[in-house]
Amino acid sequence: MSNPIFADNILEGKVAFVTGGGTGITGGVAKAFAEHGAKLAITSRKIENLESMKAMIESFGGECFAVAADVRDYDGIENAIKQAADKFGKIDIVVNGAAGNFLCAADQLSSNGFGTVVDIDTKGTFNVCRAAFEELKKSQGQILNISATLHYLATPMQIHVSAAKAGVDAITRNLSVEWGRHGIRVNGIAPGPIEDTEGMKRLLPEPLKEKITKKIPVGRFGRIKDIENAALFLTSDAASYINGVTLVVDGGQWLLGTSLG
Ligand code: HXC
């Protein structure tokens, strides 16, 4: 397999349901899970965003079920989870990766613009967790929420995403306590600046990349692979006593307090 750090079969026998699993960071996580033995159900608003990931997973012998669903639509998500559980018999891991983002100053942002991102990121995360609860209780499964570091200090032009991801972190902590009792672990990952992602393309014009690189303590942008590795660790049995944590994977970037812009 392409990642020699973890054993190929580290997720053998597991079924993962990944929102936003067709592209970007969570696409990488879905692929890495499949490479390490998991069966995958991936969702996105548009089925065409899932087709190439499904084909890639199947090309190396993995199993992948692609289903269109909008995380803002509870009934649609509930139905997608039911279809995935019917197909694979269970769900062990839920990854909340579906997210919305654009740059906009607070004094230009409409109430609906703010609400749209909160609905996708925060309410969408709750919807998926809530709809998957019974399956996760049965499997003694776990949840991995993809967050950000934007809200640790303050990131101009990102009030909507910062508020939304702060809410995601609250969901991670609350559910880890409430659902830990049911045998469900709930953790998060807060990626820093990760190159070759839609989020970075939207937030960071290419000419600024070199300047920003100098502001990252480890001297490079993150790679999707860095998030894949963190996700494999957190969802593996190696992390069986880790619950309620949002693991920052940013090369130390946020600690310097430097805005990306
Ligand atoms: C200001 C905007 C806007 C923009 C949308 N809106 N784009 N406001 N600037 N660029 C406003 C609209 O005007 C509207 O408000 C409201 O948001 C809803 O817009 P719609 O287009 O109707 O919504 P919808 O199609 O449902 O979704 C819009 C979207 C979505 C949220 C922008 O298309 C999207 O997120 N796409 C990007 C997906 C993405 O990049 N995901 C990766 C996220 S990266 P009004 O008032 O006009 O009705 C990430 C990482 C963060 O999250 C951390 C990085 C370090």
Coordinates of C-alpha atoms and ligand atoms in Angstrom, one line a residue:
M1 CA 0.0 0.0 0.0
S2 CA 1.0 3.6 -0.4
N3 CA 1.5 4.4 3.2
P4 CA 4.2 2.3 4.9
I5 CA 3.8 4.0 8.3
F6 CA 0.7 2.0 9.4
A7 CA 0.0 -1.7 8.9
D8 CA -2.1 -2.3 5.8
N9 CA -4.8 -4.0 7.8
I10 CA -5.0 -1.4 10.6
L11 CA -8.7 -0.8 9.8
E12 CA -9.5 -4.2 8.5
G13 CA -13.2 -5.1 9.0
K14 CA -14.2 -1.5 9.8
V15 CA -16.9 0.5 7.9
A16 CA -16.4 4.2 7.6
F17 CA -19.0 6.9 6.6
V18 CA -17.2 10.0 5.4
T19 CA -19.0 13.3 4.5
G20 CA -17.2 15.4 2.0
G21 CA -15.3 12.1 1.2
G22 CA -14.9 12.7 -2.5
T23 CA -12.3 15.5 -2.5
G24 CA -9.8 17.4 -0.5
I25 CA -8.7 16.6 3.0
T26 CA -11.6 14.2 3.7
G27 CA -11.2 12.6 0.3
G28 CA -7.6 11.8 1.3
V29 CA -8.9 10.4 4.7
A30 CA -11.4 8.2 2.9
K31 CA -8.7 6.9 0.5
A32 CA -6.3 6.2 3.4
F33 CA -9.0 4.3 5.3
A34 CA -9.7 2.2 2.3
E35 CA -6.0 1.5 1.8
H36 CA -5.8 0.3 5.3
G37 CA -8.7 -2.2 5.1
A38 CA -11.9 -0.2 5.8
K39 CA -15.0 -0.3 3.6
L40 CA -16.1 3.2 2.7
A41 CA -19.4 5.1 2.3
I42 CA -18.7 8.6 1.0
T43 CA -21.1 11.5 0.7
S44 CA -21.2 14.8 -0.9
R45 CA -23.9 17.2 -2.1
K46 CA -23.2 16.2 -5.7
I47 CA -22.7 12.6 -6.8
E48 CA -20.2 13.7 -9.5
N49 CA -17.9 14.9 -6.7
L50 CA -17.7 11.3 -5.5
E51 CA -17.2 9.3 -8.7
S52 CA -13.4 9.6 -9.1
M53 CA -12.8 8.7 -5.4
K54 CA -15.0 5.7 -5.7
A55 CA -13.2 4.6 -8.9
M56 CA -9.8 5.1 -7.2
I57 CA -10.7 3.1 -4.2
E58 CA -12.1 0.3 -6.3
S59 CA -9.0 0.4 -8.5
F60 CA -6.9 -1.0 -5.7
G61 CA -9.6 -3.5 -4.6
G62 CA -11.3 -1.5 -2.0
E63 CA -15.1 -1.2 -1.5
C64 CA -16.8 2.1 -1.8
F65 CA -20.4 3.1 -1.7
A66 CA -21.1 6.7 -3.0
V67 CA -24.3 8.5 -2.0
A68 CA -25.4 12.1 -2.5
A69 CA -26.6 13.8 0.6
D70 CA -26.5 17.4 2.0
V71 CA -25.5 17.4 5.7
R72 CA -28.0 20.3 6.2
D73 CA -30.8 17.9 5.3
Y74 CA -31.4 15.6 8.3
D75 CA -33.7 13.2 6.5
G76 CA -31.3 12.9 3.6
I77 CA -28.4 12.2 5.9
E78 CA -30.4 9.7 7.9
N79 CA -31.3 7.9 4.7
A80 CA -27.7 7.9 3.5
I81 CA -26.5 6.4 6.7
K82 CA -29.3 3.7 6.5
Q83 CA -28.2 2.9 3.0
A84 CA -24.6 2.5 4.0
A85 CA -25.5 0.4 7.1
D86 CA -27.7 -1.8 4.9
K87 CA -25.0 -2.3 2.4
F88 CA -22.1 -3.0 4.7
G89 CA -24.0 -4.3 7.8
K90 CA -22.7 -1.7 10.2
I91 CA -20.9 1.6 10.6
D92 CA -17.8 1.9 12.8
I93 CA -16.4 5.3 12.0
V94 CA -18.0 8.5 11.0
V95 CA -15.9 11.4 9.6
N96 CA -17.4 14.8 9.4
G97 CA -15.5 16.5 6.7
A98 CA -18.2 18.4 4.7
A99 CA -17.5 22.1 5.1
G100 CA -18.3 25.4 3.5
N101 CA -16.0 28.4 3.1
F102 CA -15.4 31.7 1.4
L103 CA -13.5 34.8 2.4
C104 CA -15.8 37.7 3.5
A105 CA -15.3 40.6 5.8
A106 CA -17.8 40.6 8.7
D107 CA -19.3 44.0 7.6
Q108 CA -20.0 42.6 4.2
L109 CA -21.3 39.2 5.2
S110 CA -25.1 38.6 5.1
S111 CA -26.9 36.8 7.8
N112 CA -27.7 34.1 5.4
G113 CA -24.0 33.8 4.4
F114 CA -23.0 33.4 8.1
G115 CA -25.8 30.9 8.6
T116 CA -25.1 28.9 5.6
V117 CA -21.6 28.0 6.8
V118 CA -22.8 27.3 10.3
D119 CA -25.5 25.1 8.9
I120 CA -23.0 23.1 6.8
D121 CA -20.1 22.8 9.3
T122 CA -21.8 22.9 12.7
K123 CA -25.4 21.8 12.3
G124 CA -24.3 19.4 9.6
T125 CA -21.8 17.8 12.0
F126 CA -24.5 17.4 14.6
N127 CA -26.9 16.0 12.0
V128 CA -24.5 13.3 10.9
C129 CA -23.5 12.4 14.5
R130 CA -27.1 12.2 15.6
A131 CA -28.3 10.2 12.6
A132 CA -25.4 7.7 13.1
F133 CA -25.8 7.4 16.9
E134 CA -27.7 4.0 17.0
E135 CA -25.2 2.4 14.5
L136 CA -22.2 3.7 16.4
K137 CA -23.7 2.5 19.7
K138 CA -24.1 -1.0 18.2
S139 CA -20.5 -1.0 16.8
Q140 CA -18.9 0.8 19.7
G141 CA -17.7 3.1 17.0
Q142 CA -16.2 6.5 16.8
I143 CA -16.5 10.0 15.3
L144 CA -13.8 12.1 13.8
N145 CA -14.7 15.8 13.2
I146 CA -12.6 17.9 10.9
S147 CA -12.1 21.3 12.5
A148 CA -9.7 24.2 12.0
T149 CA -7.4 26.5 14.0
L150 CA -8.9 29.7 12.7
H151 CA -10.9 30.4 15.9
Y152 CA -8.0 29.8 18.4
L153 CA -7.1 33.5 17.9
A154 CA -9.0 35.5 15.3
T155 CA -8.9 35.2 11.6
P156 CA -10.1 38.2 9.6
M157 CA -12.6 37.4 6.7
Q158 CA -13.4 34.1 8.5
I159 CA -15.9 35.0 11.2
H160 CA -18.5 32.6 9.8
V161 CA -16.0 29.6 9.6
S162 CA -14.4 30.5 12.9
A163 CA -17.8 30.5 14.7
A164 CA -18.8 27.3 12.9
K165 CA -15.6 25.4 13.8
A166 CA -15.7 26.6 17.4
G167 CA -19.1 24.9 17.4
V168 CA -17.7 21.8 15.9
D169 CA -15.1 21.6 18.7
A170 CA -17.9 22.0 21.3
I171 CA -19.7 19.1 19.6
T172 CA -16.6 17.0 19.8
R173 CA -16.2 17.7 23.6
N174 CA -19.8 17.3 24.5
L175 CA -20.4 14.1 22.5
S176 CA -17.1 12.6 23.9
V177 CA -18.6 12.9 27.3
E178 CA -22.2 12.0 26.6
W179 CA -21.5 9.2 24.1
G180 CA -18.2 7.9 25.7
R181 CA -20.5 6.1 28.1
H182 CA -22.0 4.2 25.1
G183 CA -18.5 3.1 24.0
I184 CA -18.3 5.8 21.3
R185 CA -15.0 7.8 21.1
V186 CA -15.3 11.3 19.6
N187 CA -12.3 13.2 18.5
G188 CA -11.3 15.9 16.0
I189 CA -8.5 17.1 13.8
A190 CA -7.7 20.7 13.3
P191 CA -5.6 21.0 10.1
G192 CA -3.5 24.1 9.6
P193 CA -2.6 25.3 6.1
I194 CA -2.8 22.2 3.9
E195 CA -1.6 22.6 0.3
D196 CA -3.6 21.4 -2.7
T197 CA -7.0 21.8 -1.1
E198 CA -10.1 23.8 -2.1
G199 CA -10.0 25.6 1.2
M200 CA -6.4 26.9 0.6
K201 CA -7.2 27.9 -2.9
R202 CA -10.0 30.0 -1.7
L203 CA -8.1 31.5 1.3
L204 CA -4.6 31.9 0.0
P205 CA -3.6 33.4 -3.4
E206 CA -0.6 31.4 -4.8
P207 CA 1.8 34.5 -4.8
L208 CA 1.4 34.7 -1.0
K209 CA 2.4 31.0 -0.5
E210 CA 6.1 31.7 -0.2
K211 CA 5.6 34.5 2.4
I212 CA 3.3 32.3 4.5
T213 CA 5.7 29.3 4.3
K214 CA 8.2 31.4 6.3
K215 CA 5.6 31.8 9.0
I216 CA 5.2 28.1 9.6
P217 CA 7.5 26.8 12.2
V218 CA 8.3 23.5 10.5
G219 CA 9.0 25.4 7.3
R220 CA 6.4 23.9 5.0
F221 CA 2.7 23.7 4.2
G222 CA 0.9 20.7 5.4
R223 CA 0.0 17.9 3.0
I224 CA -3.2 15.9 2.8
K225 CA -1.1 12.9 3.8
D226 CA -0.4 14.6 7.2
I227 CA -4.1 14.6 7.9
E228 CA -4.5 11.1 6.7
N229 CA -1.9 9.9 9.1
A230 CA -3.5 11.7 12.0
A231 CA -6.9 10.3 11.1
L232 CA -5.5 6.7 10.8
F233 CA -3.9 7.1 14.2
L234 CA -7.0 8.5 15.9
T235 CA -9.3 5.9 14.5
S236 CA -7.0 3.0 15.2
D237 CA -6.9 1.0 18.4
A238 CA -3.6 2.8 19.1
A239 CA -5.8 5.7 20.2
S240 CA -8.4 3.7 22.2
Y241 CA -8.0 5.8 25.3
I242 CA -8.1 9.1 23.4
N243 CA -11.5 10.8 23.6
G244 CA -12.7 14.4 23.3
V245 CA -9.5 15.6 21.8
T246 CA -9.1 17.9 18.8
L247 CA -5.6 17.2 17.5
V248 CA -3.9 20.2 15.9
V249 CA -2.0 19.2 12.8
D250 CA -0.5 22.5 11.6
G251 CA 3.3 22.4 12.0
G252 CA 2.9 24.7 14.9
Q253 CA 1.5 27.5 12.8
W254 CA -1.2 28.8 15.0
L255 CA 1.1 29.2 18.0
L256 CA 3.0 32.0 16.2
G257 CA -0.3 33.9 16.1
T258 CA 0.3 34.9 12.5
S259 CA -2.7 35.3 10.3
L260 CA -2.5 33.5 7.0
G261 CA -3.3 36.6 5.0
Ligands
HXC1 C1 -20.0 36.4 0.5 C2 -21.2 34.5 0.1 C3 -20.2 34.0 -0.7 C4 -19.0 34.8 -0.9 C5 -21.8 32.6 -0.7 N1 -22.2 33.6 0.0 N2 -20.5 32.8 -1.2 N3 -21.1 35.7 0.7 N4 -18.9 36.0 -0.2 N5 -17.9 34.4 -1.6 C6 -23.5 33.8 0.6 C7 -24.5 34.0 -0.4 O1 -24.6 35.4 -0.9 C8 -25.8 33.6 0.3 O2 -26.3 34.7 1.2 C9 -25.3 32.5 1.2 O3 -23.9 32.7 1.4 C10 -25.7 31.2 0.7 O4 -25.1 31.1 -0.6 P1 -25.5 30.0 -1.6 O5 -24.6 30.0 -2.8 O6 -27.0 30.0 -1.9 O7 -25.3 28.7 -0.7 P2 -24.8 27.2 -1.0 O8 -24.8 27.0 -2.5 O9 -25.7 26.3 -0.2 O10 -23.3 27.2 -0.5 C11 -22.4 28.2 -0.6 C12 -21.0 27.9 -0.1 C13 -20.6 26.5 -0.7 C14 -21.0 27.8 1.4 C15 -20.1 29.0 -0.5 O11 -20.7 26.6 -2.1 C16 -19.2 26.2 -0.4 O12 -18.8 26.2 0.8 N6 -18.4 25.8 -1.3 C17 -17.0 25.6 -0.9 C18 -16.7 24.2 -0.4 C19 -15.3 24.2 0.2 O13 -14.4 25.0 -0.2 N7 -15.1 23.4 1.1 C20 -13.8 23.3 1.8 C21 -13.9 24.2 3.0 S1 -12.3 24.5 3.7 P3 -27.4 35.7 0.7 O14 -27.6 36.7 1.8 O15 -26.9 36.4 -0.5 O16 -28.7 34.9 0.4 C22 -12.5 24.7 5.3 C23 -11.2 24.8 6.0 C24 -11.2 26.0 6.8 O17 -13.6 24.7 5.8 C25 -9.8 26.2 7.4 C26 -8.8 26.7 6.4 C27 -7.4 27.0 7.1

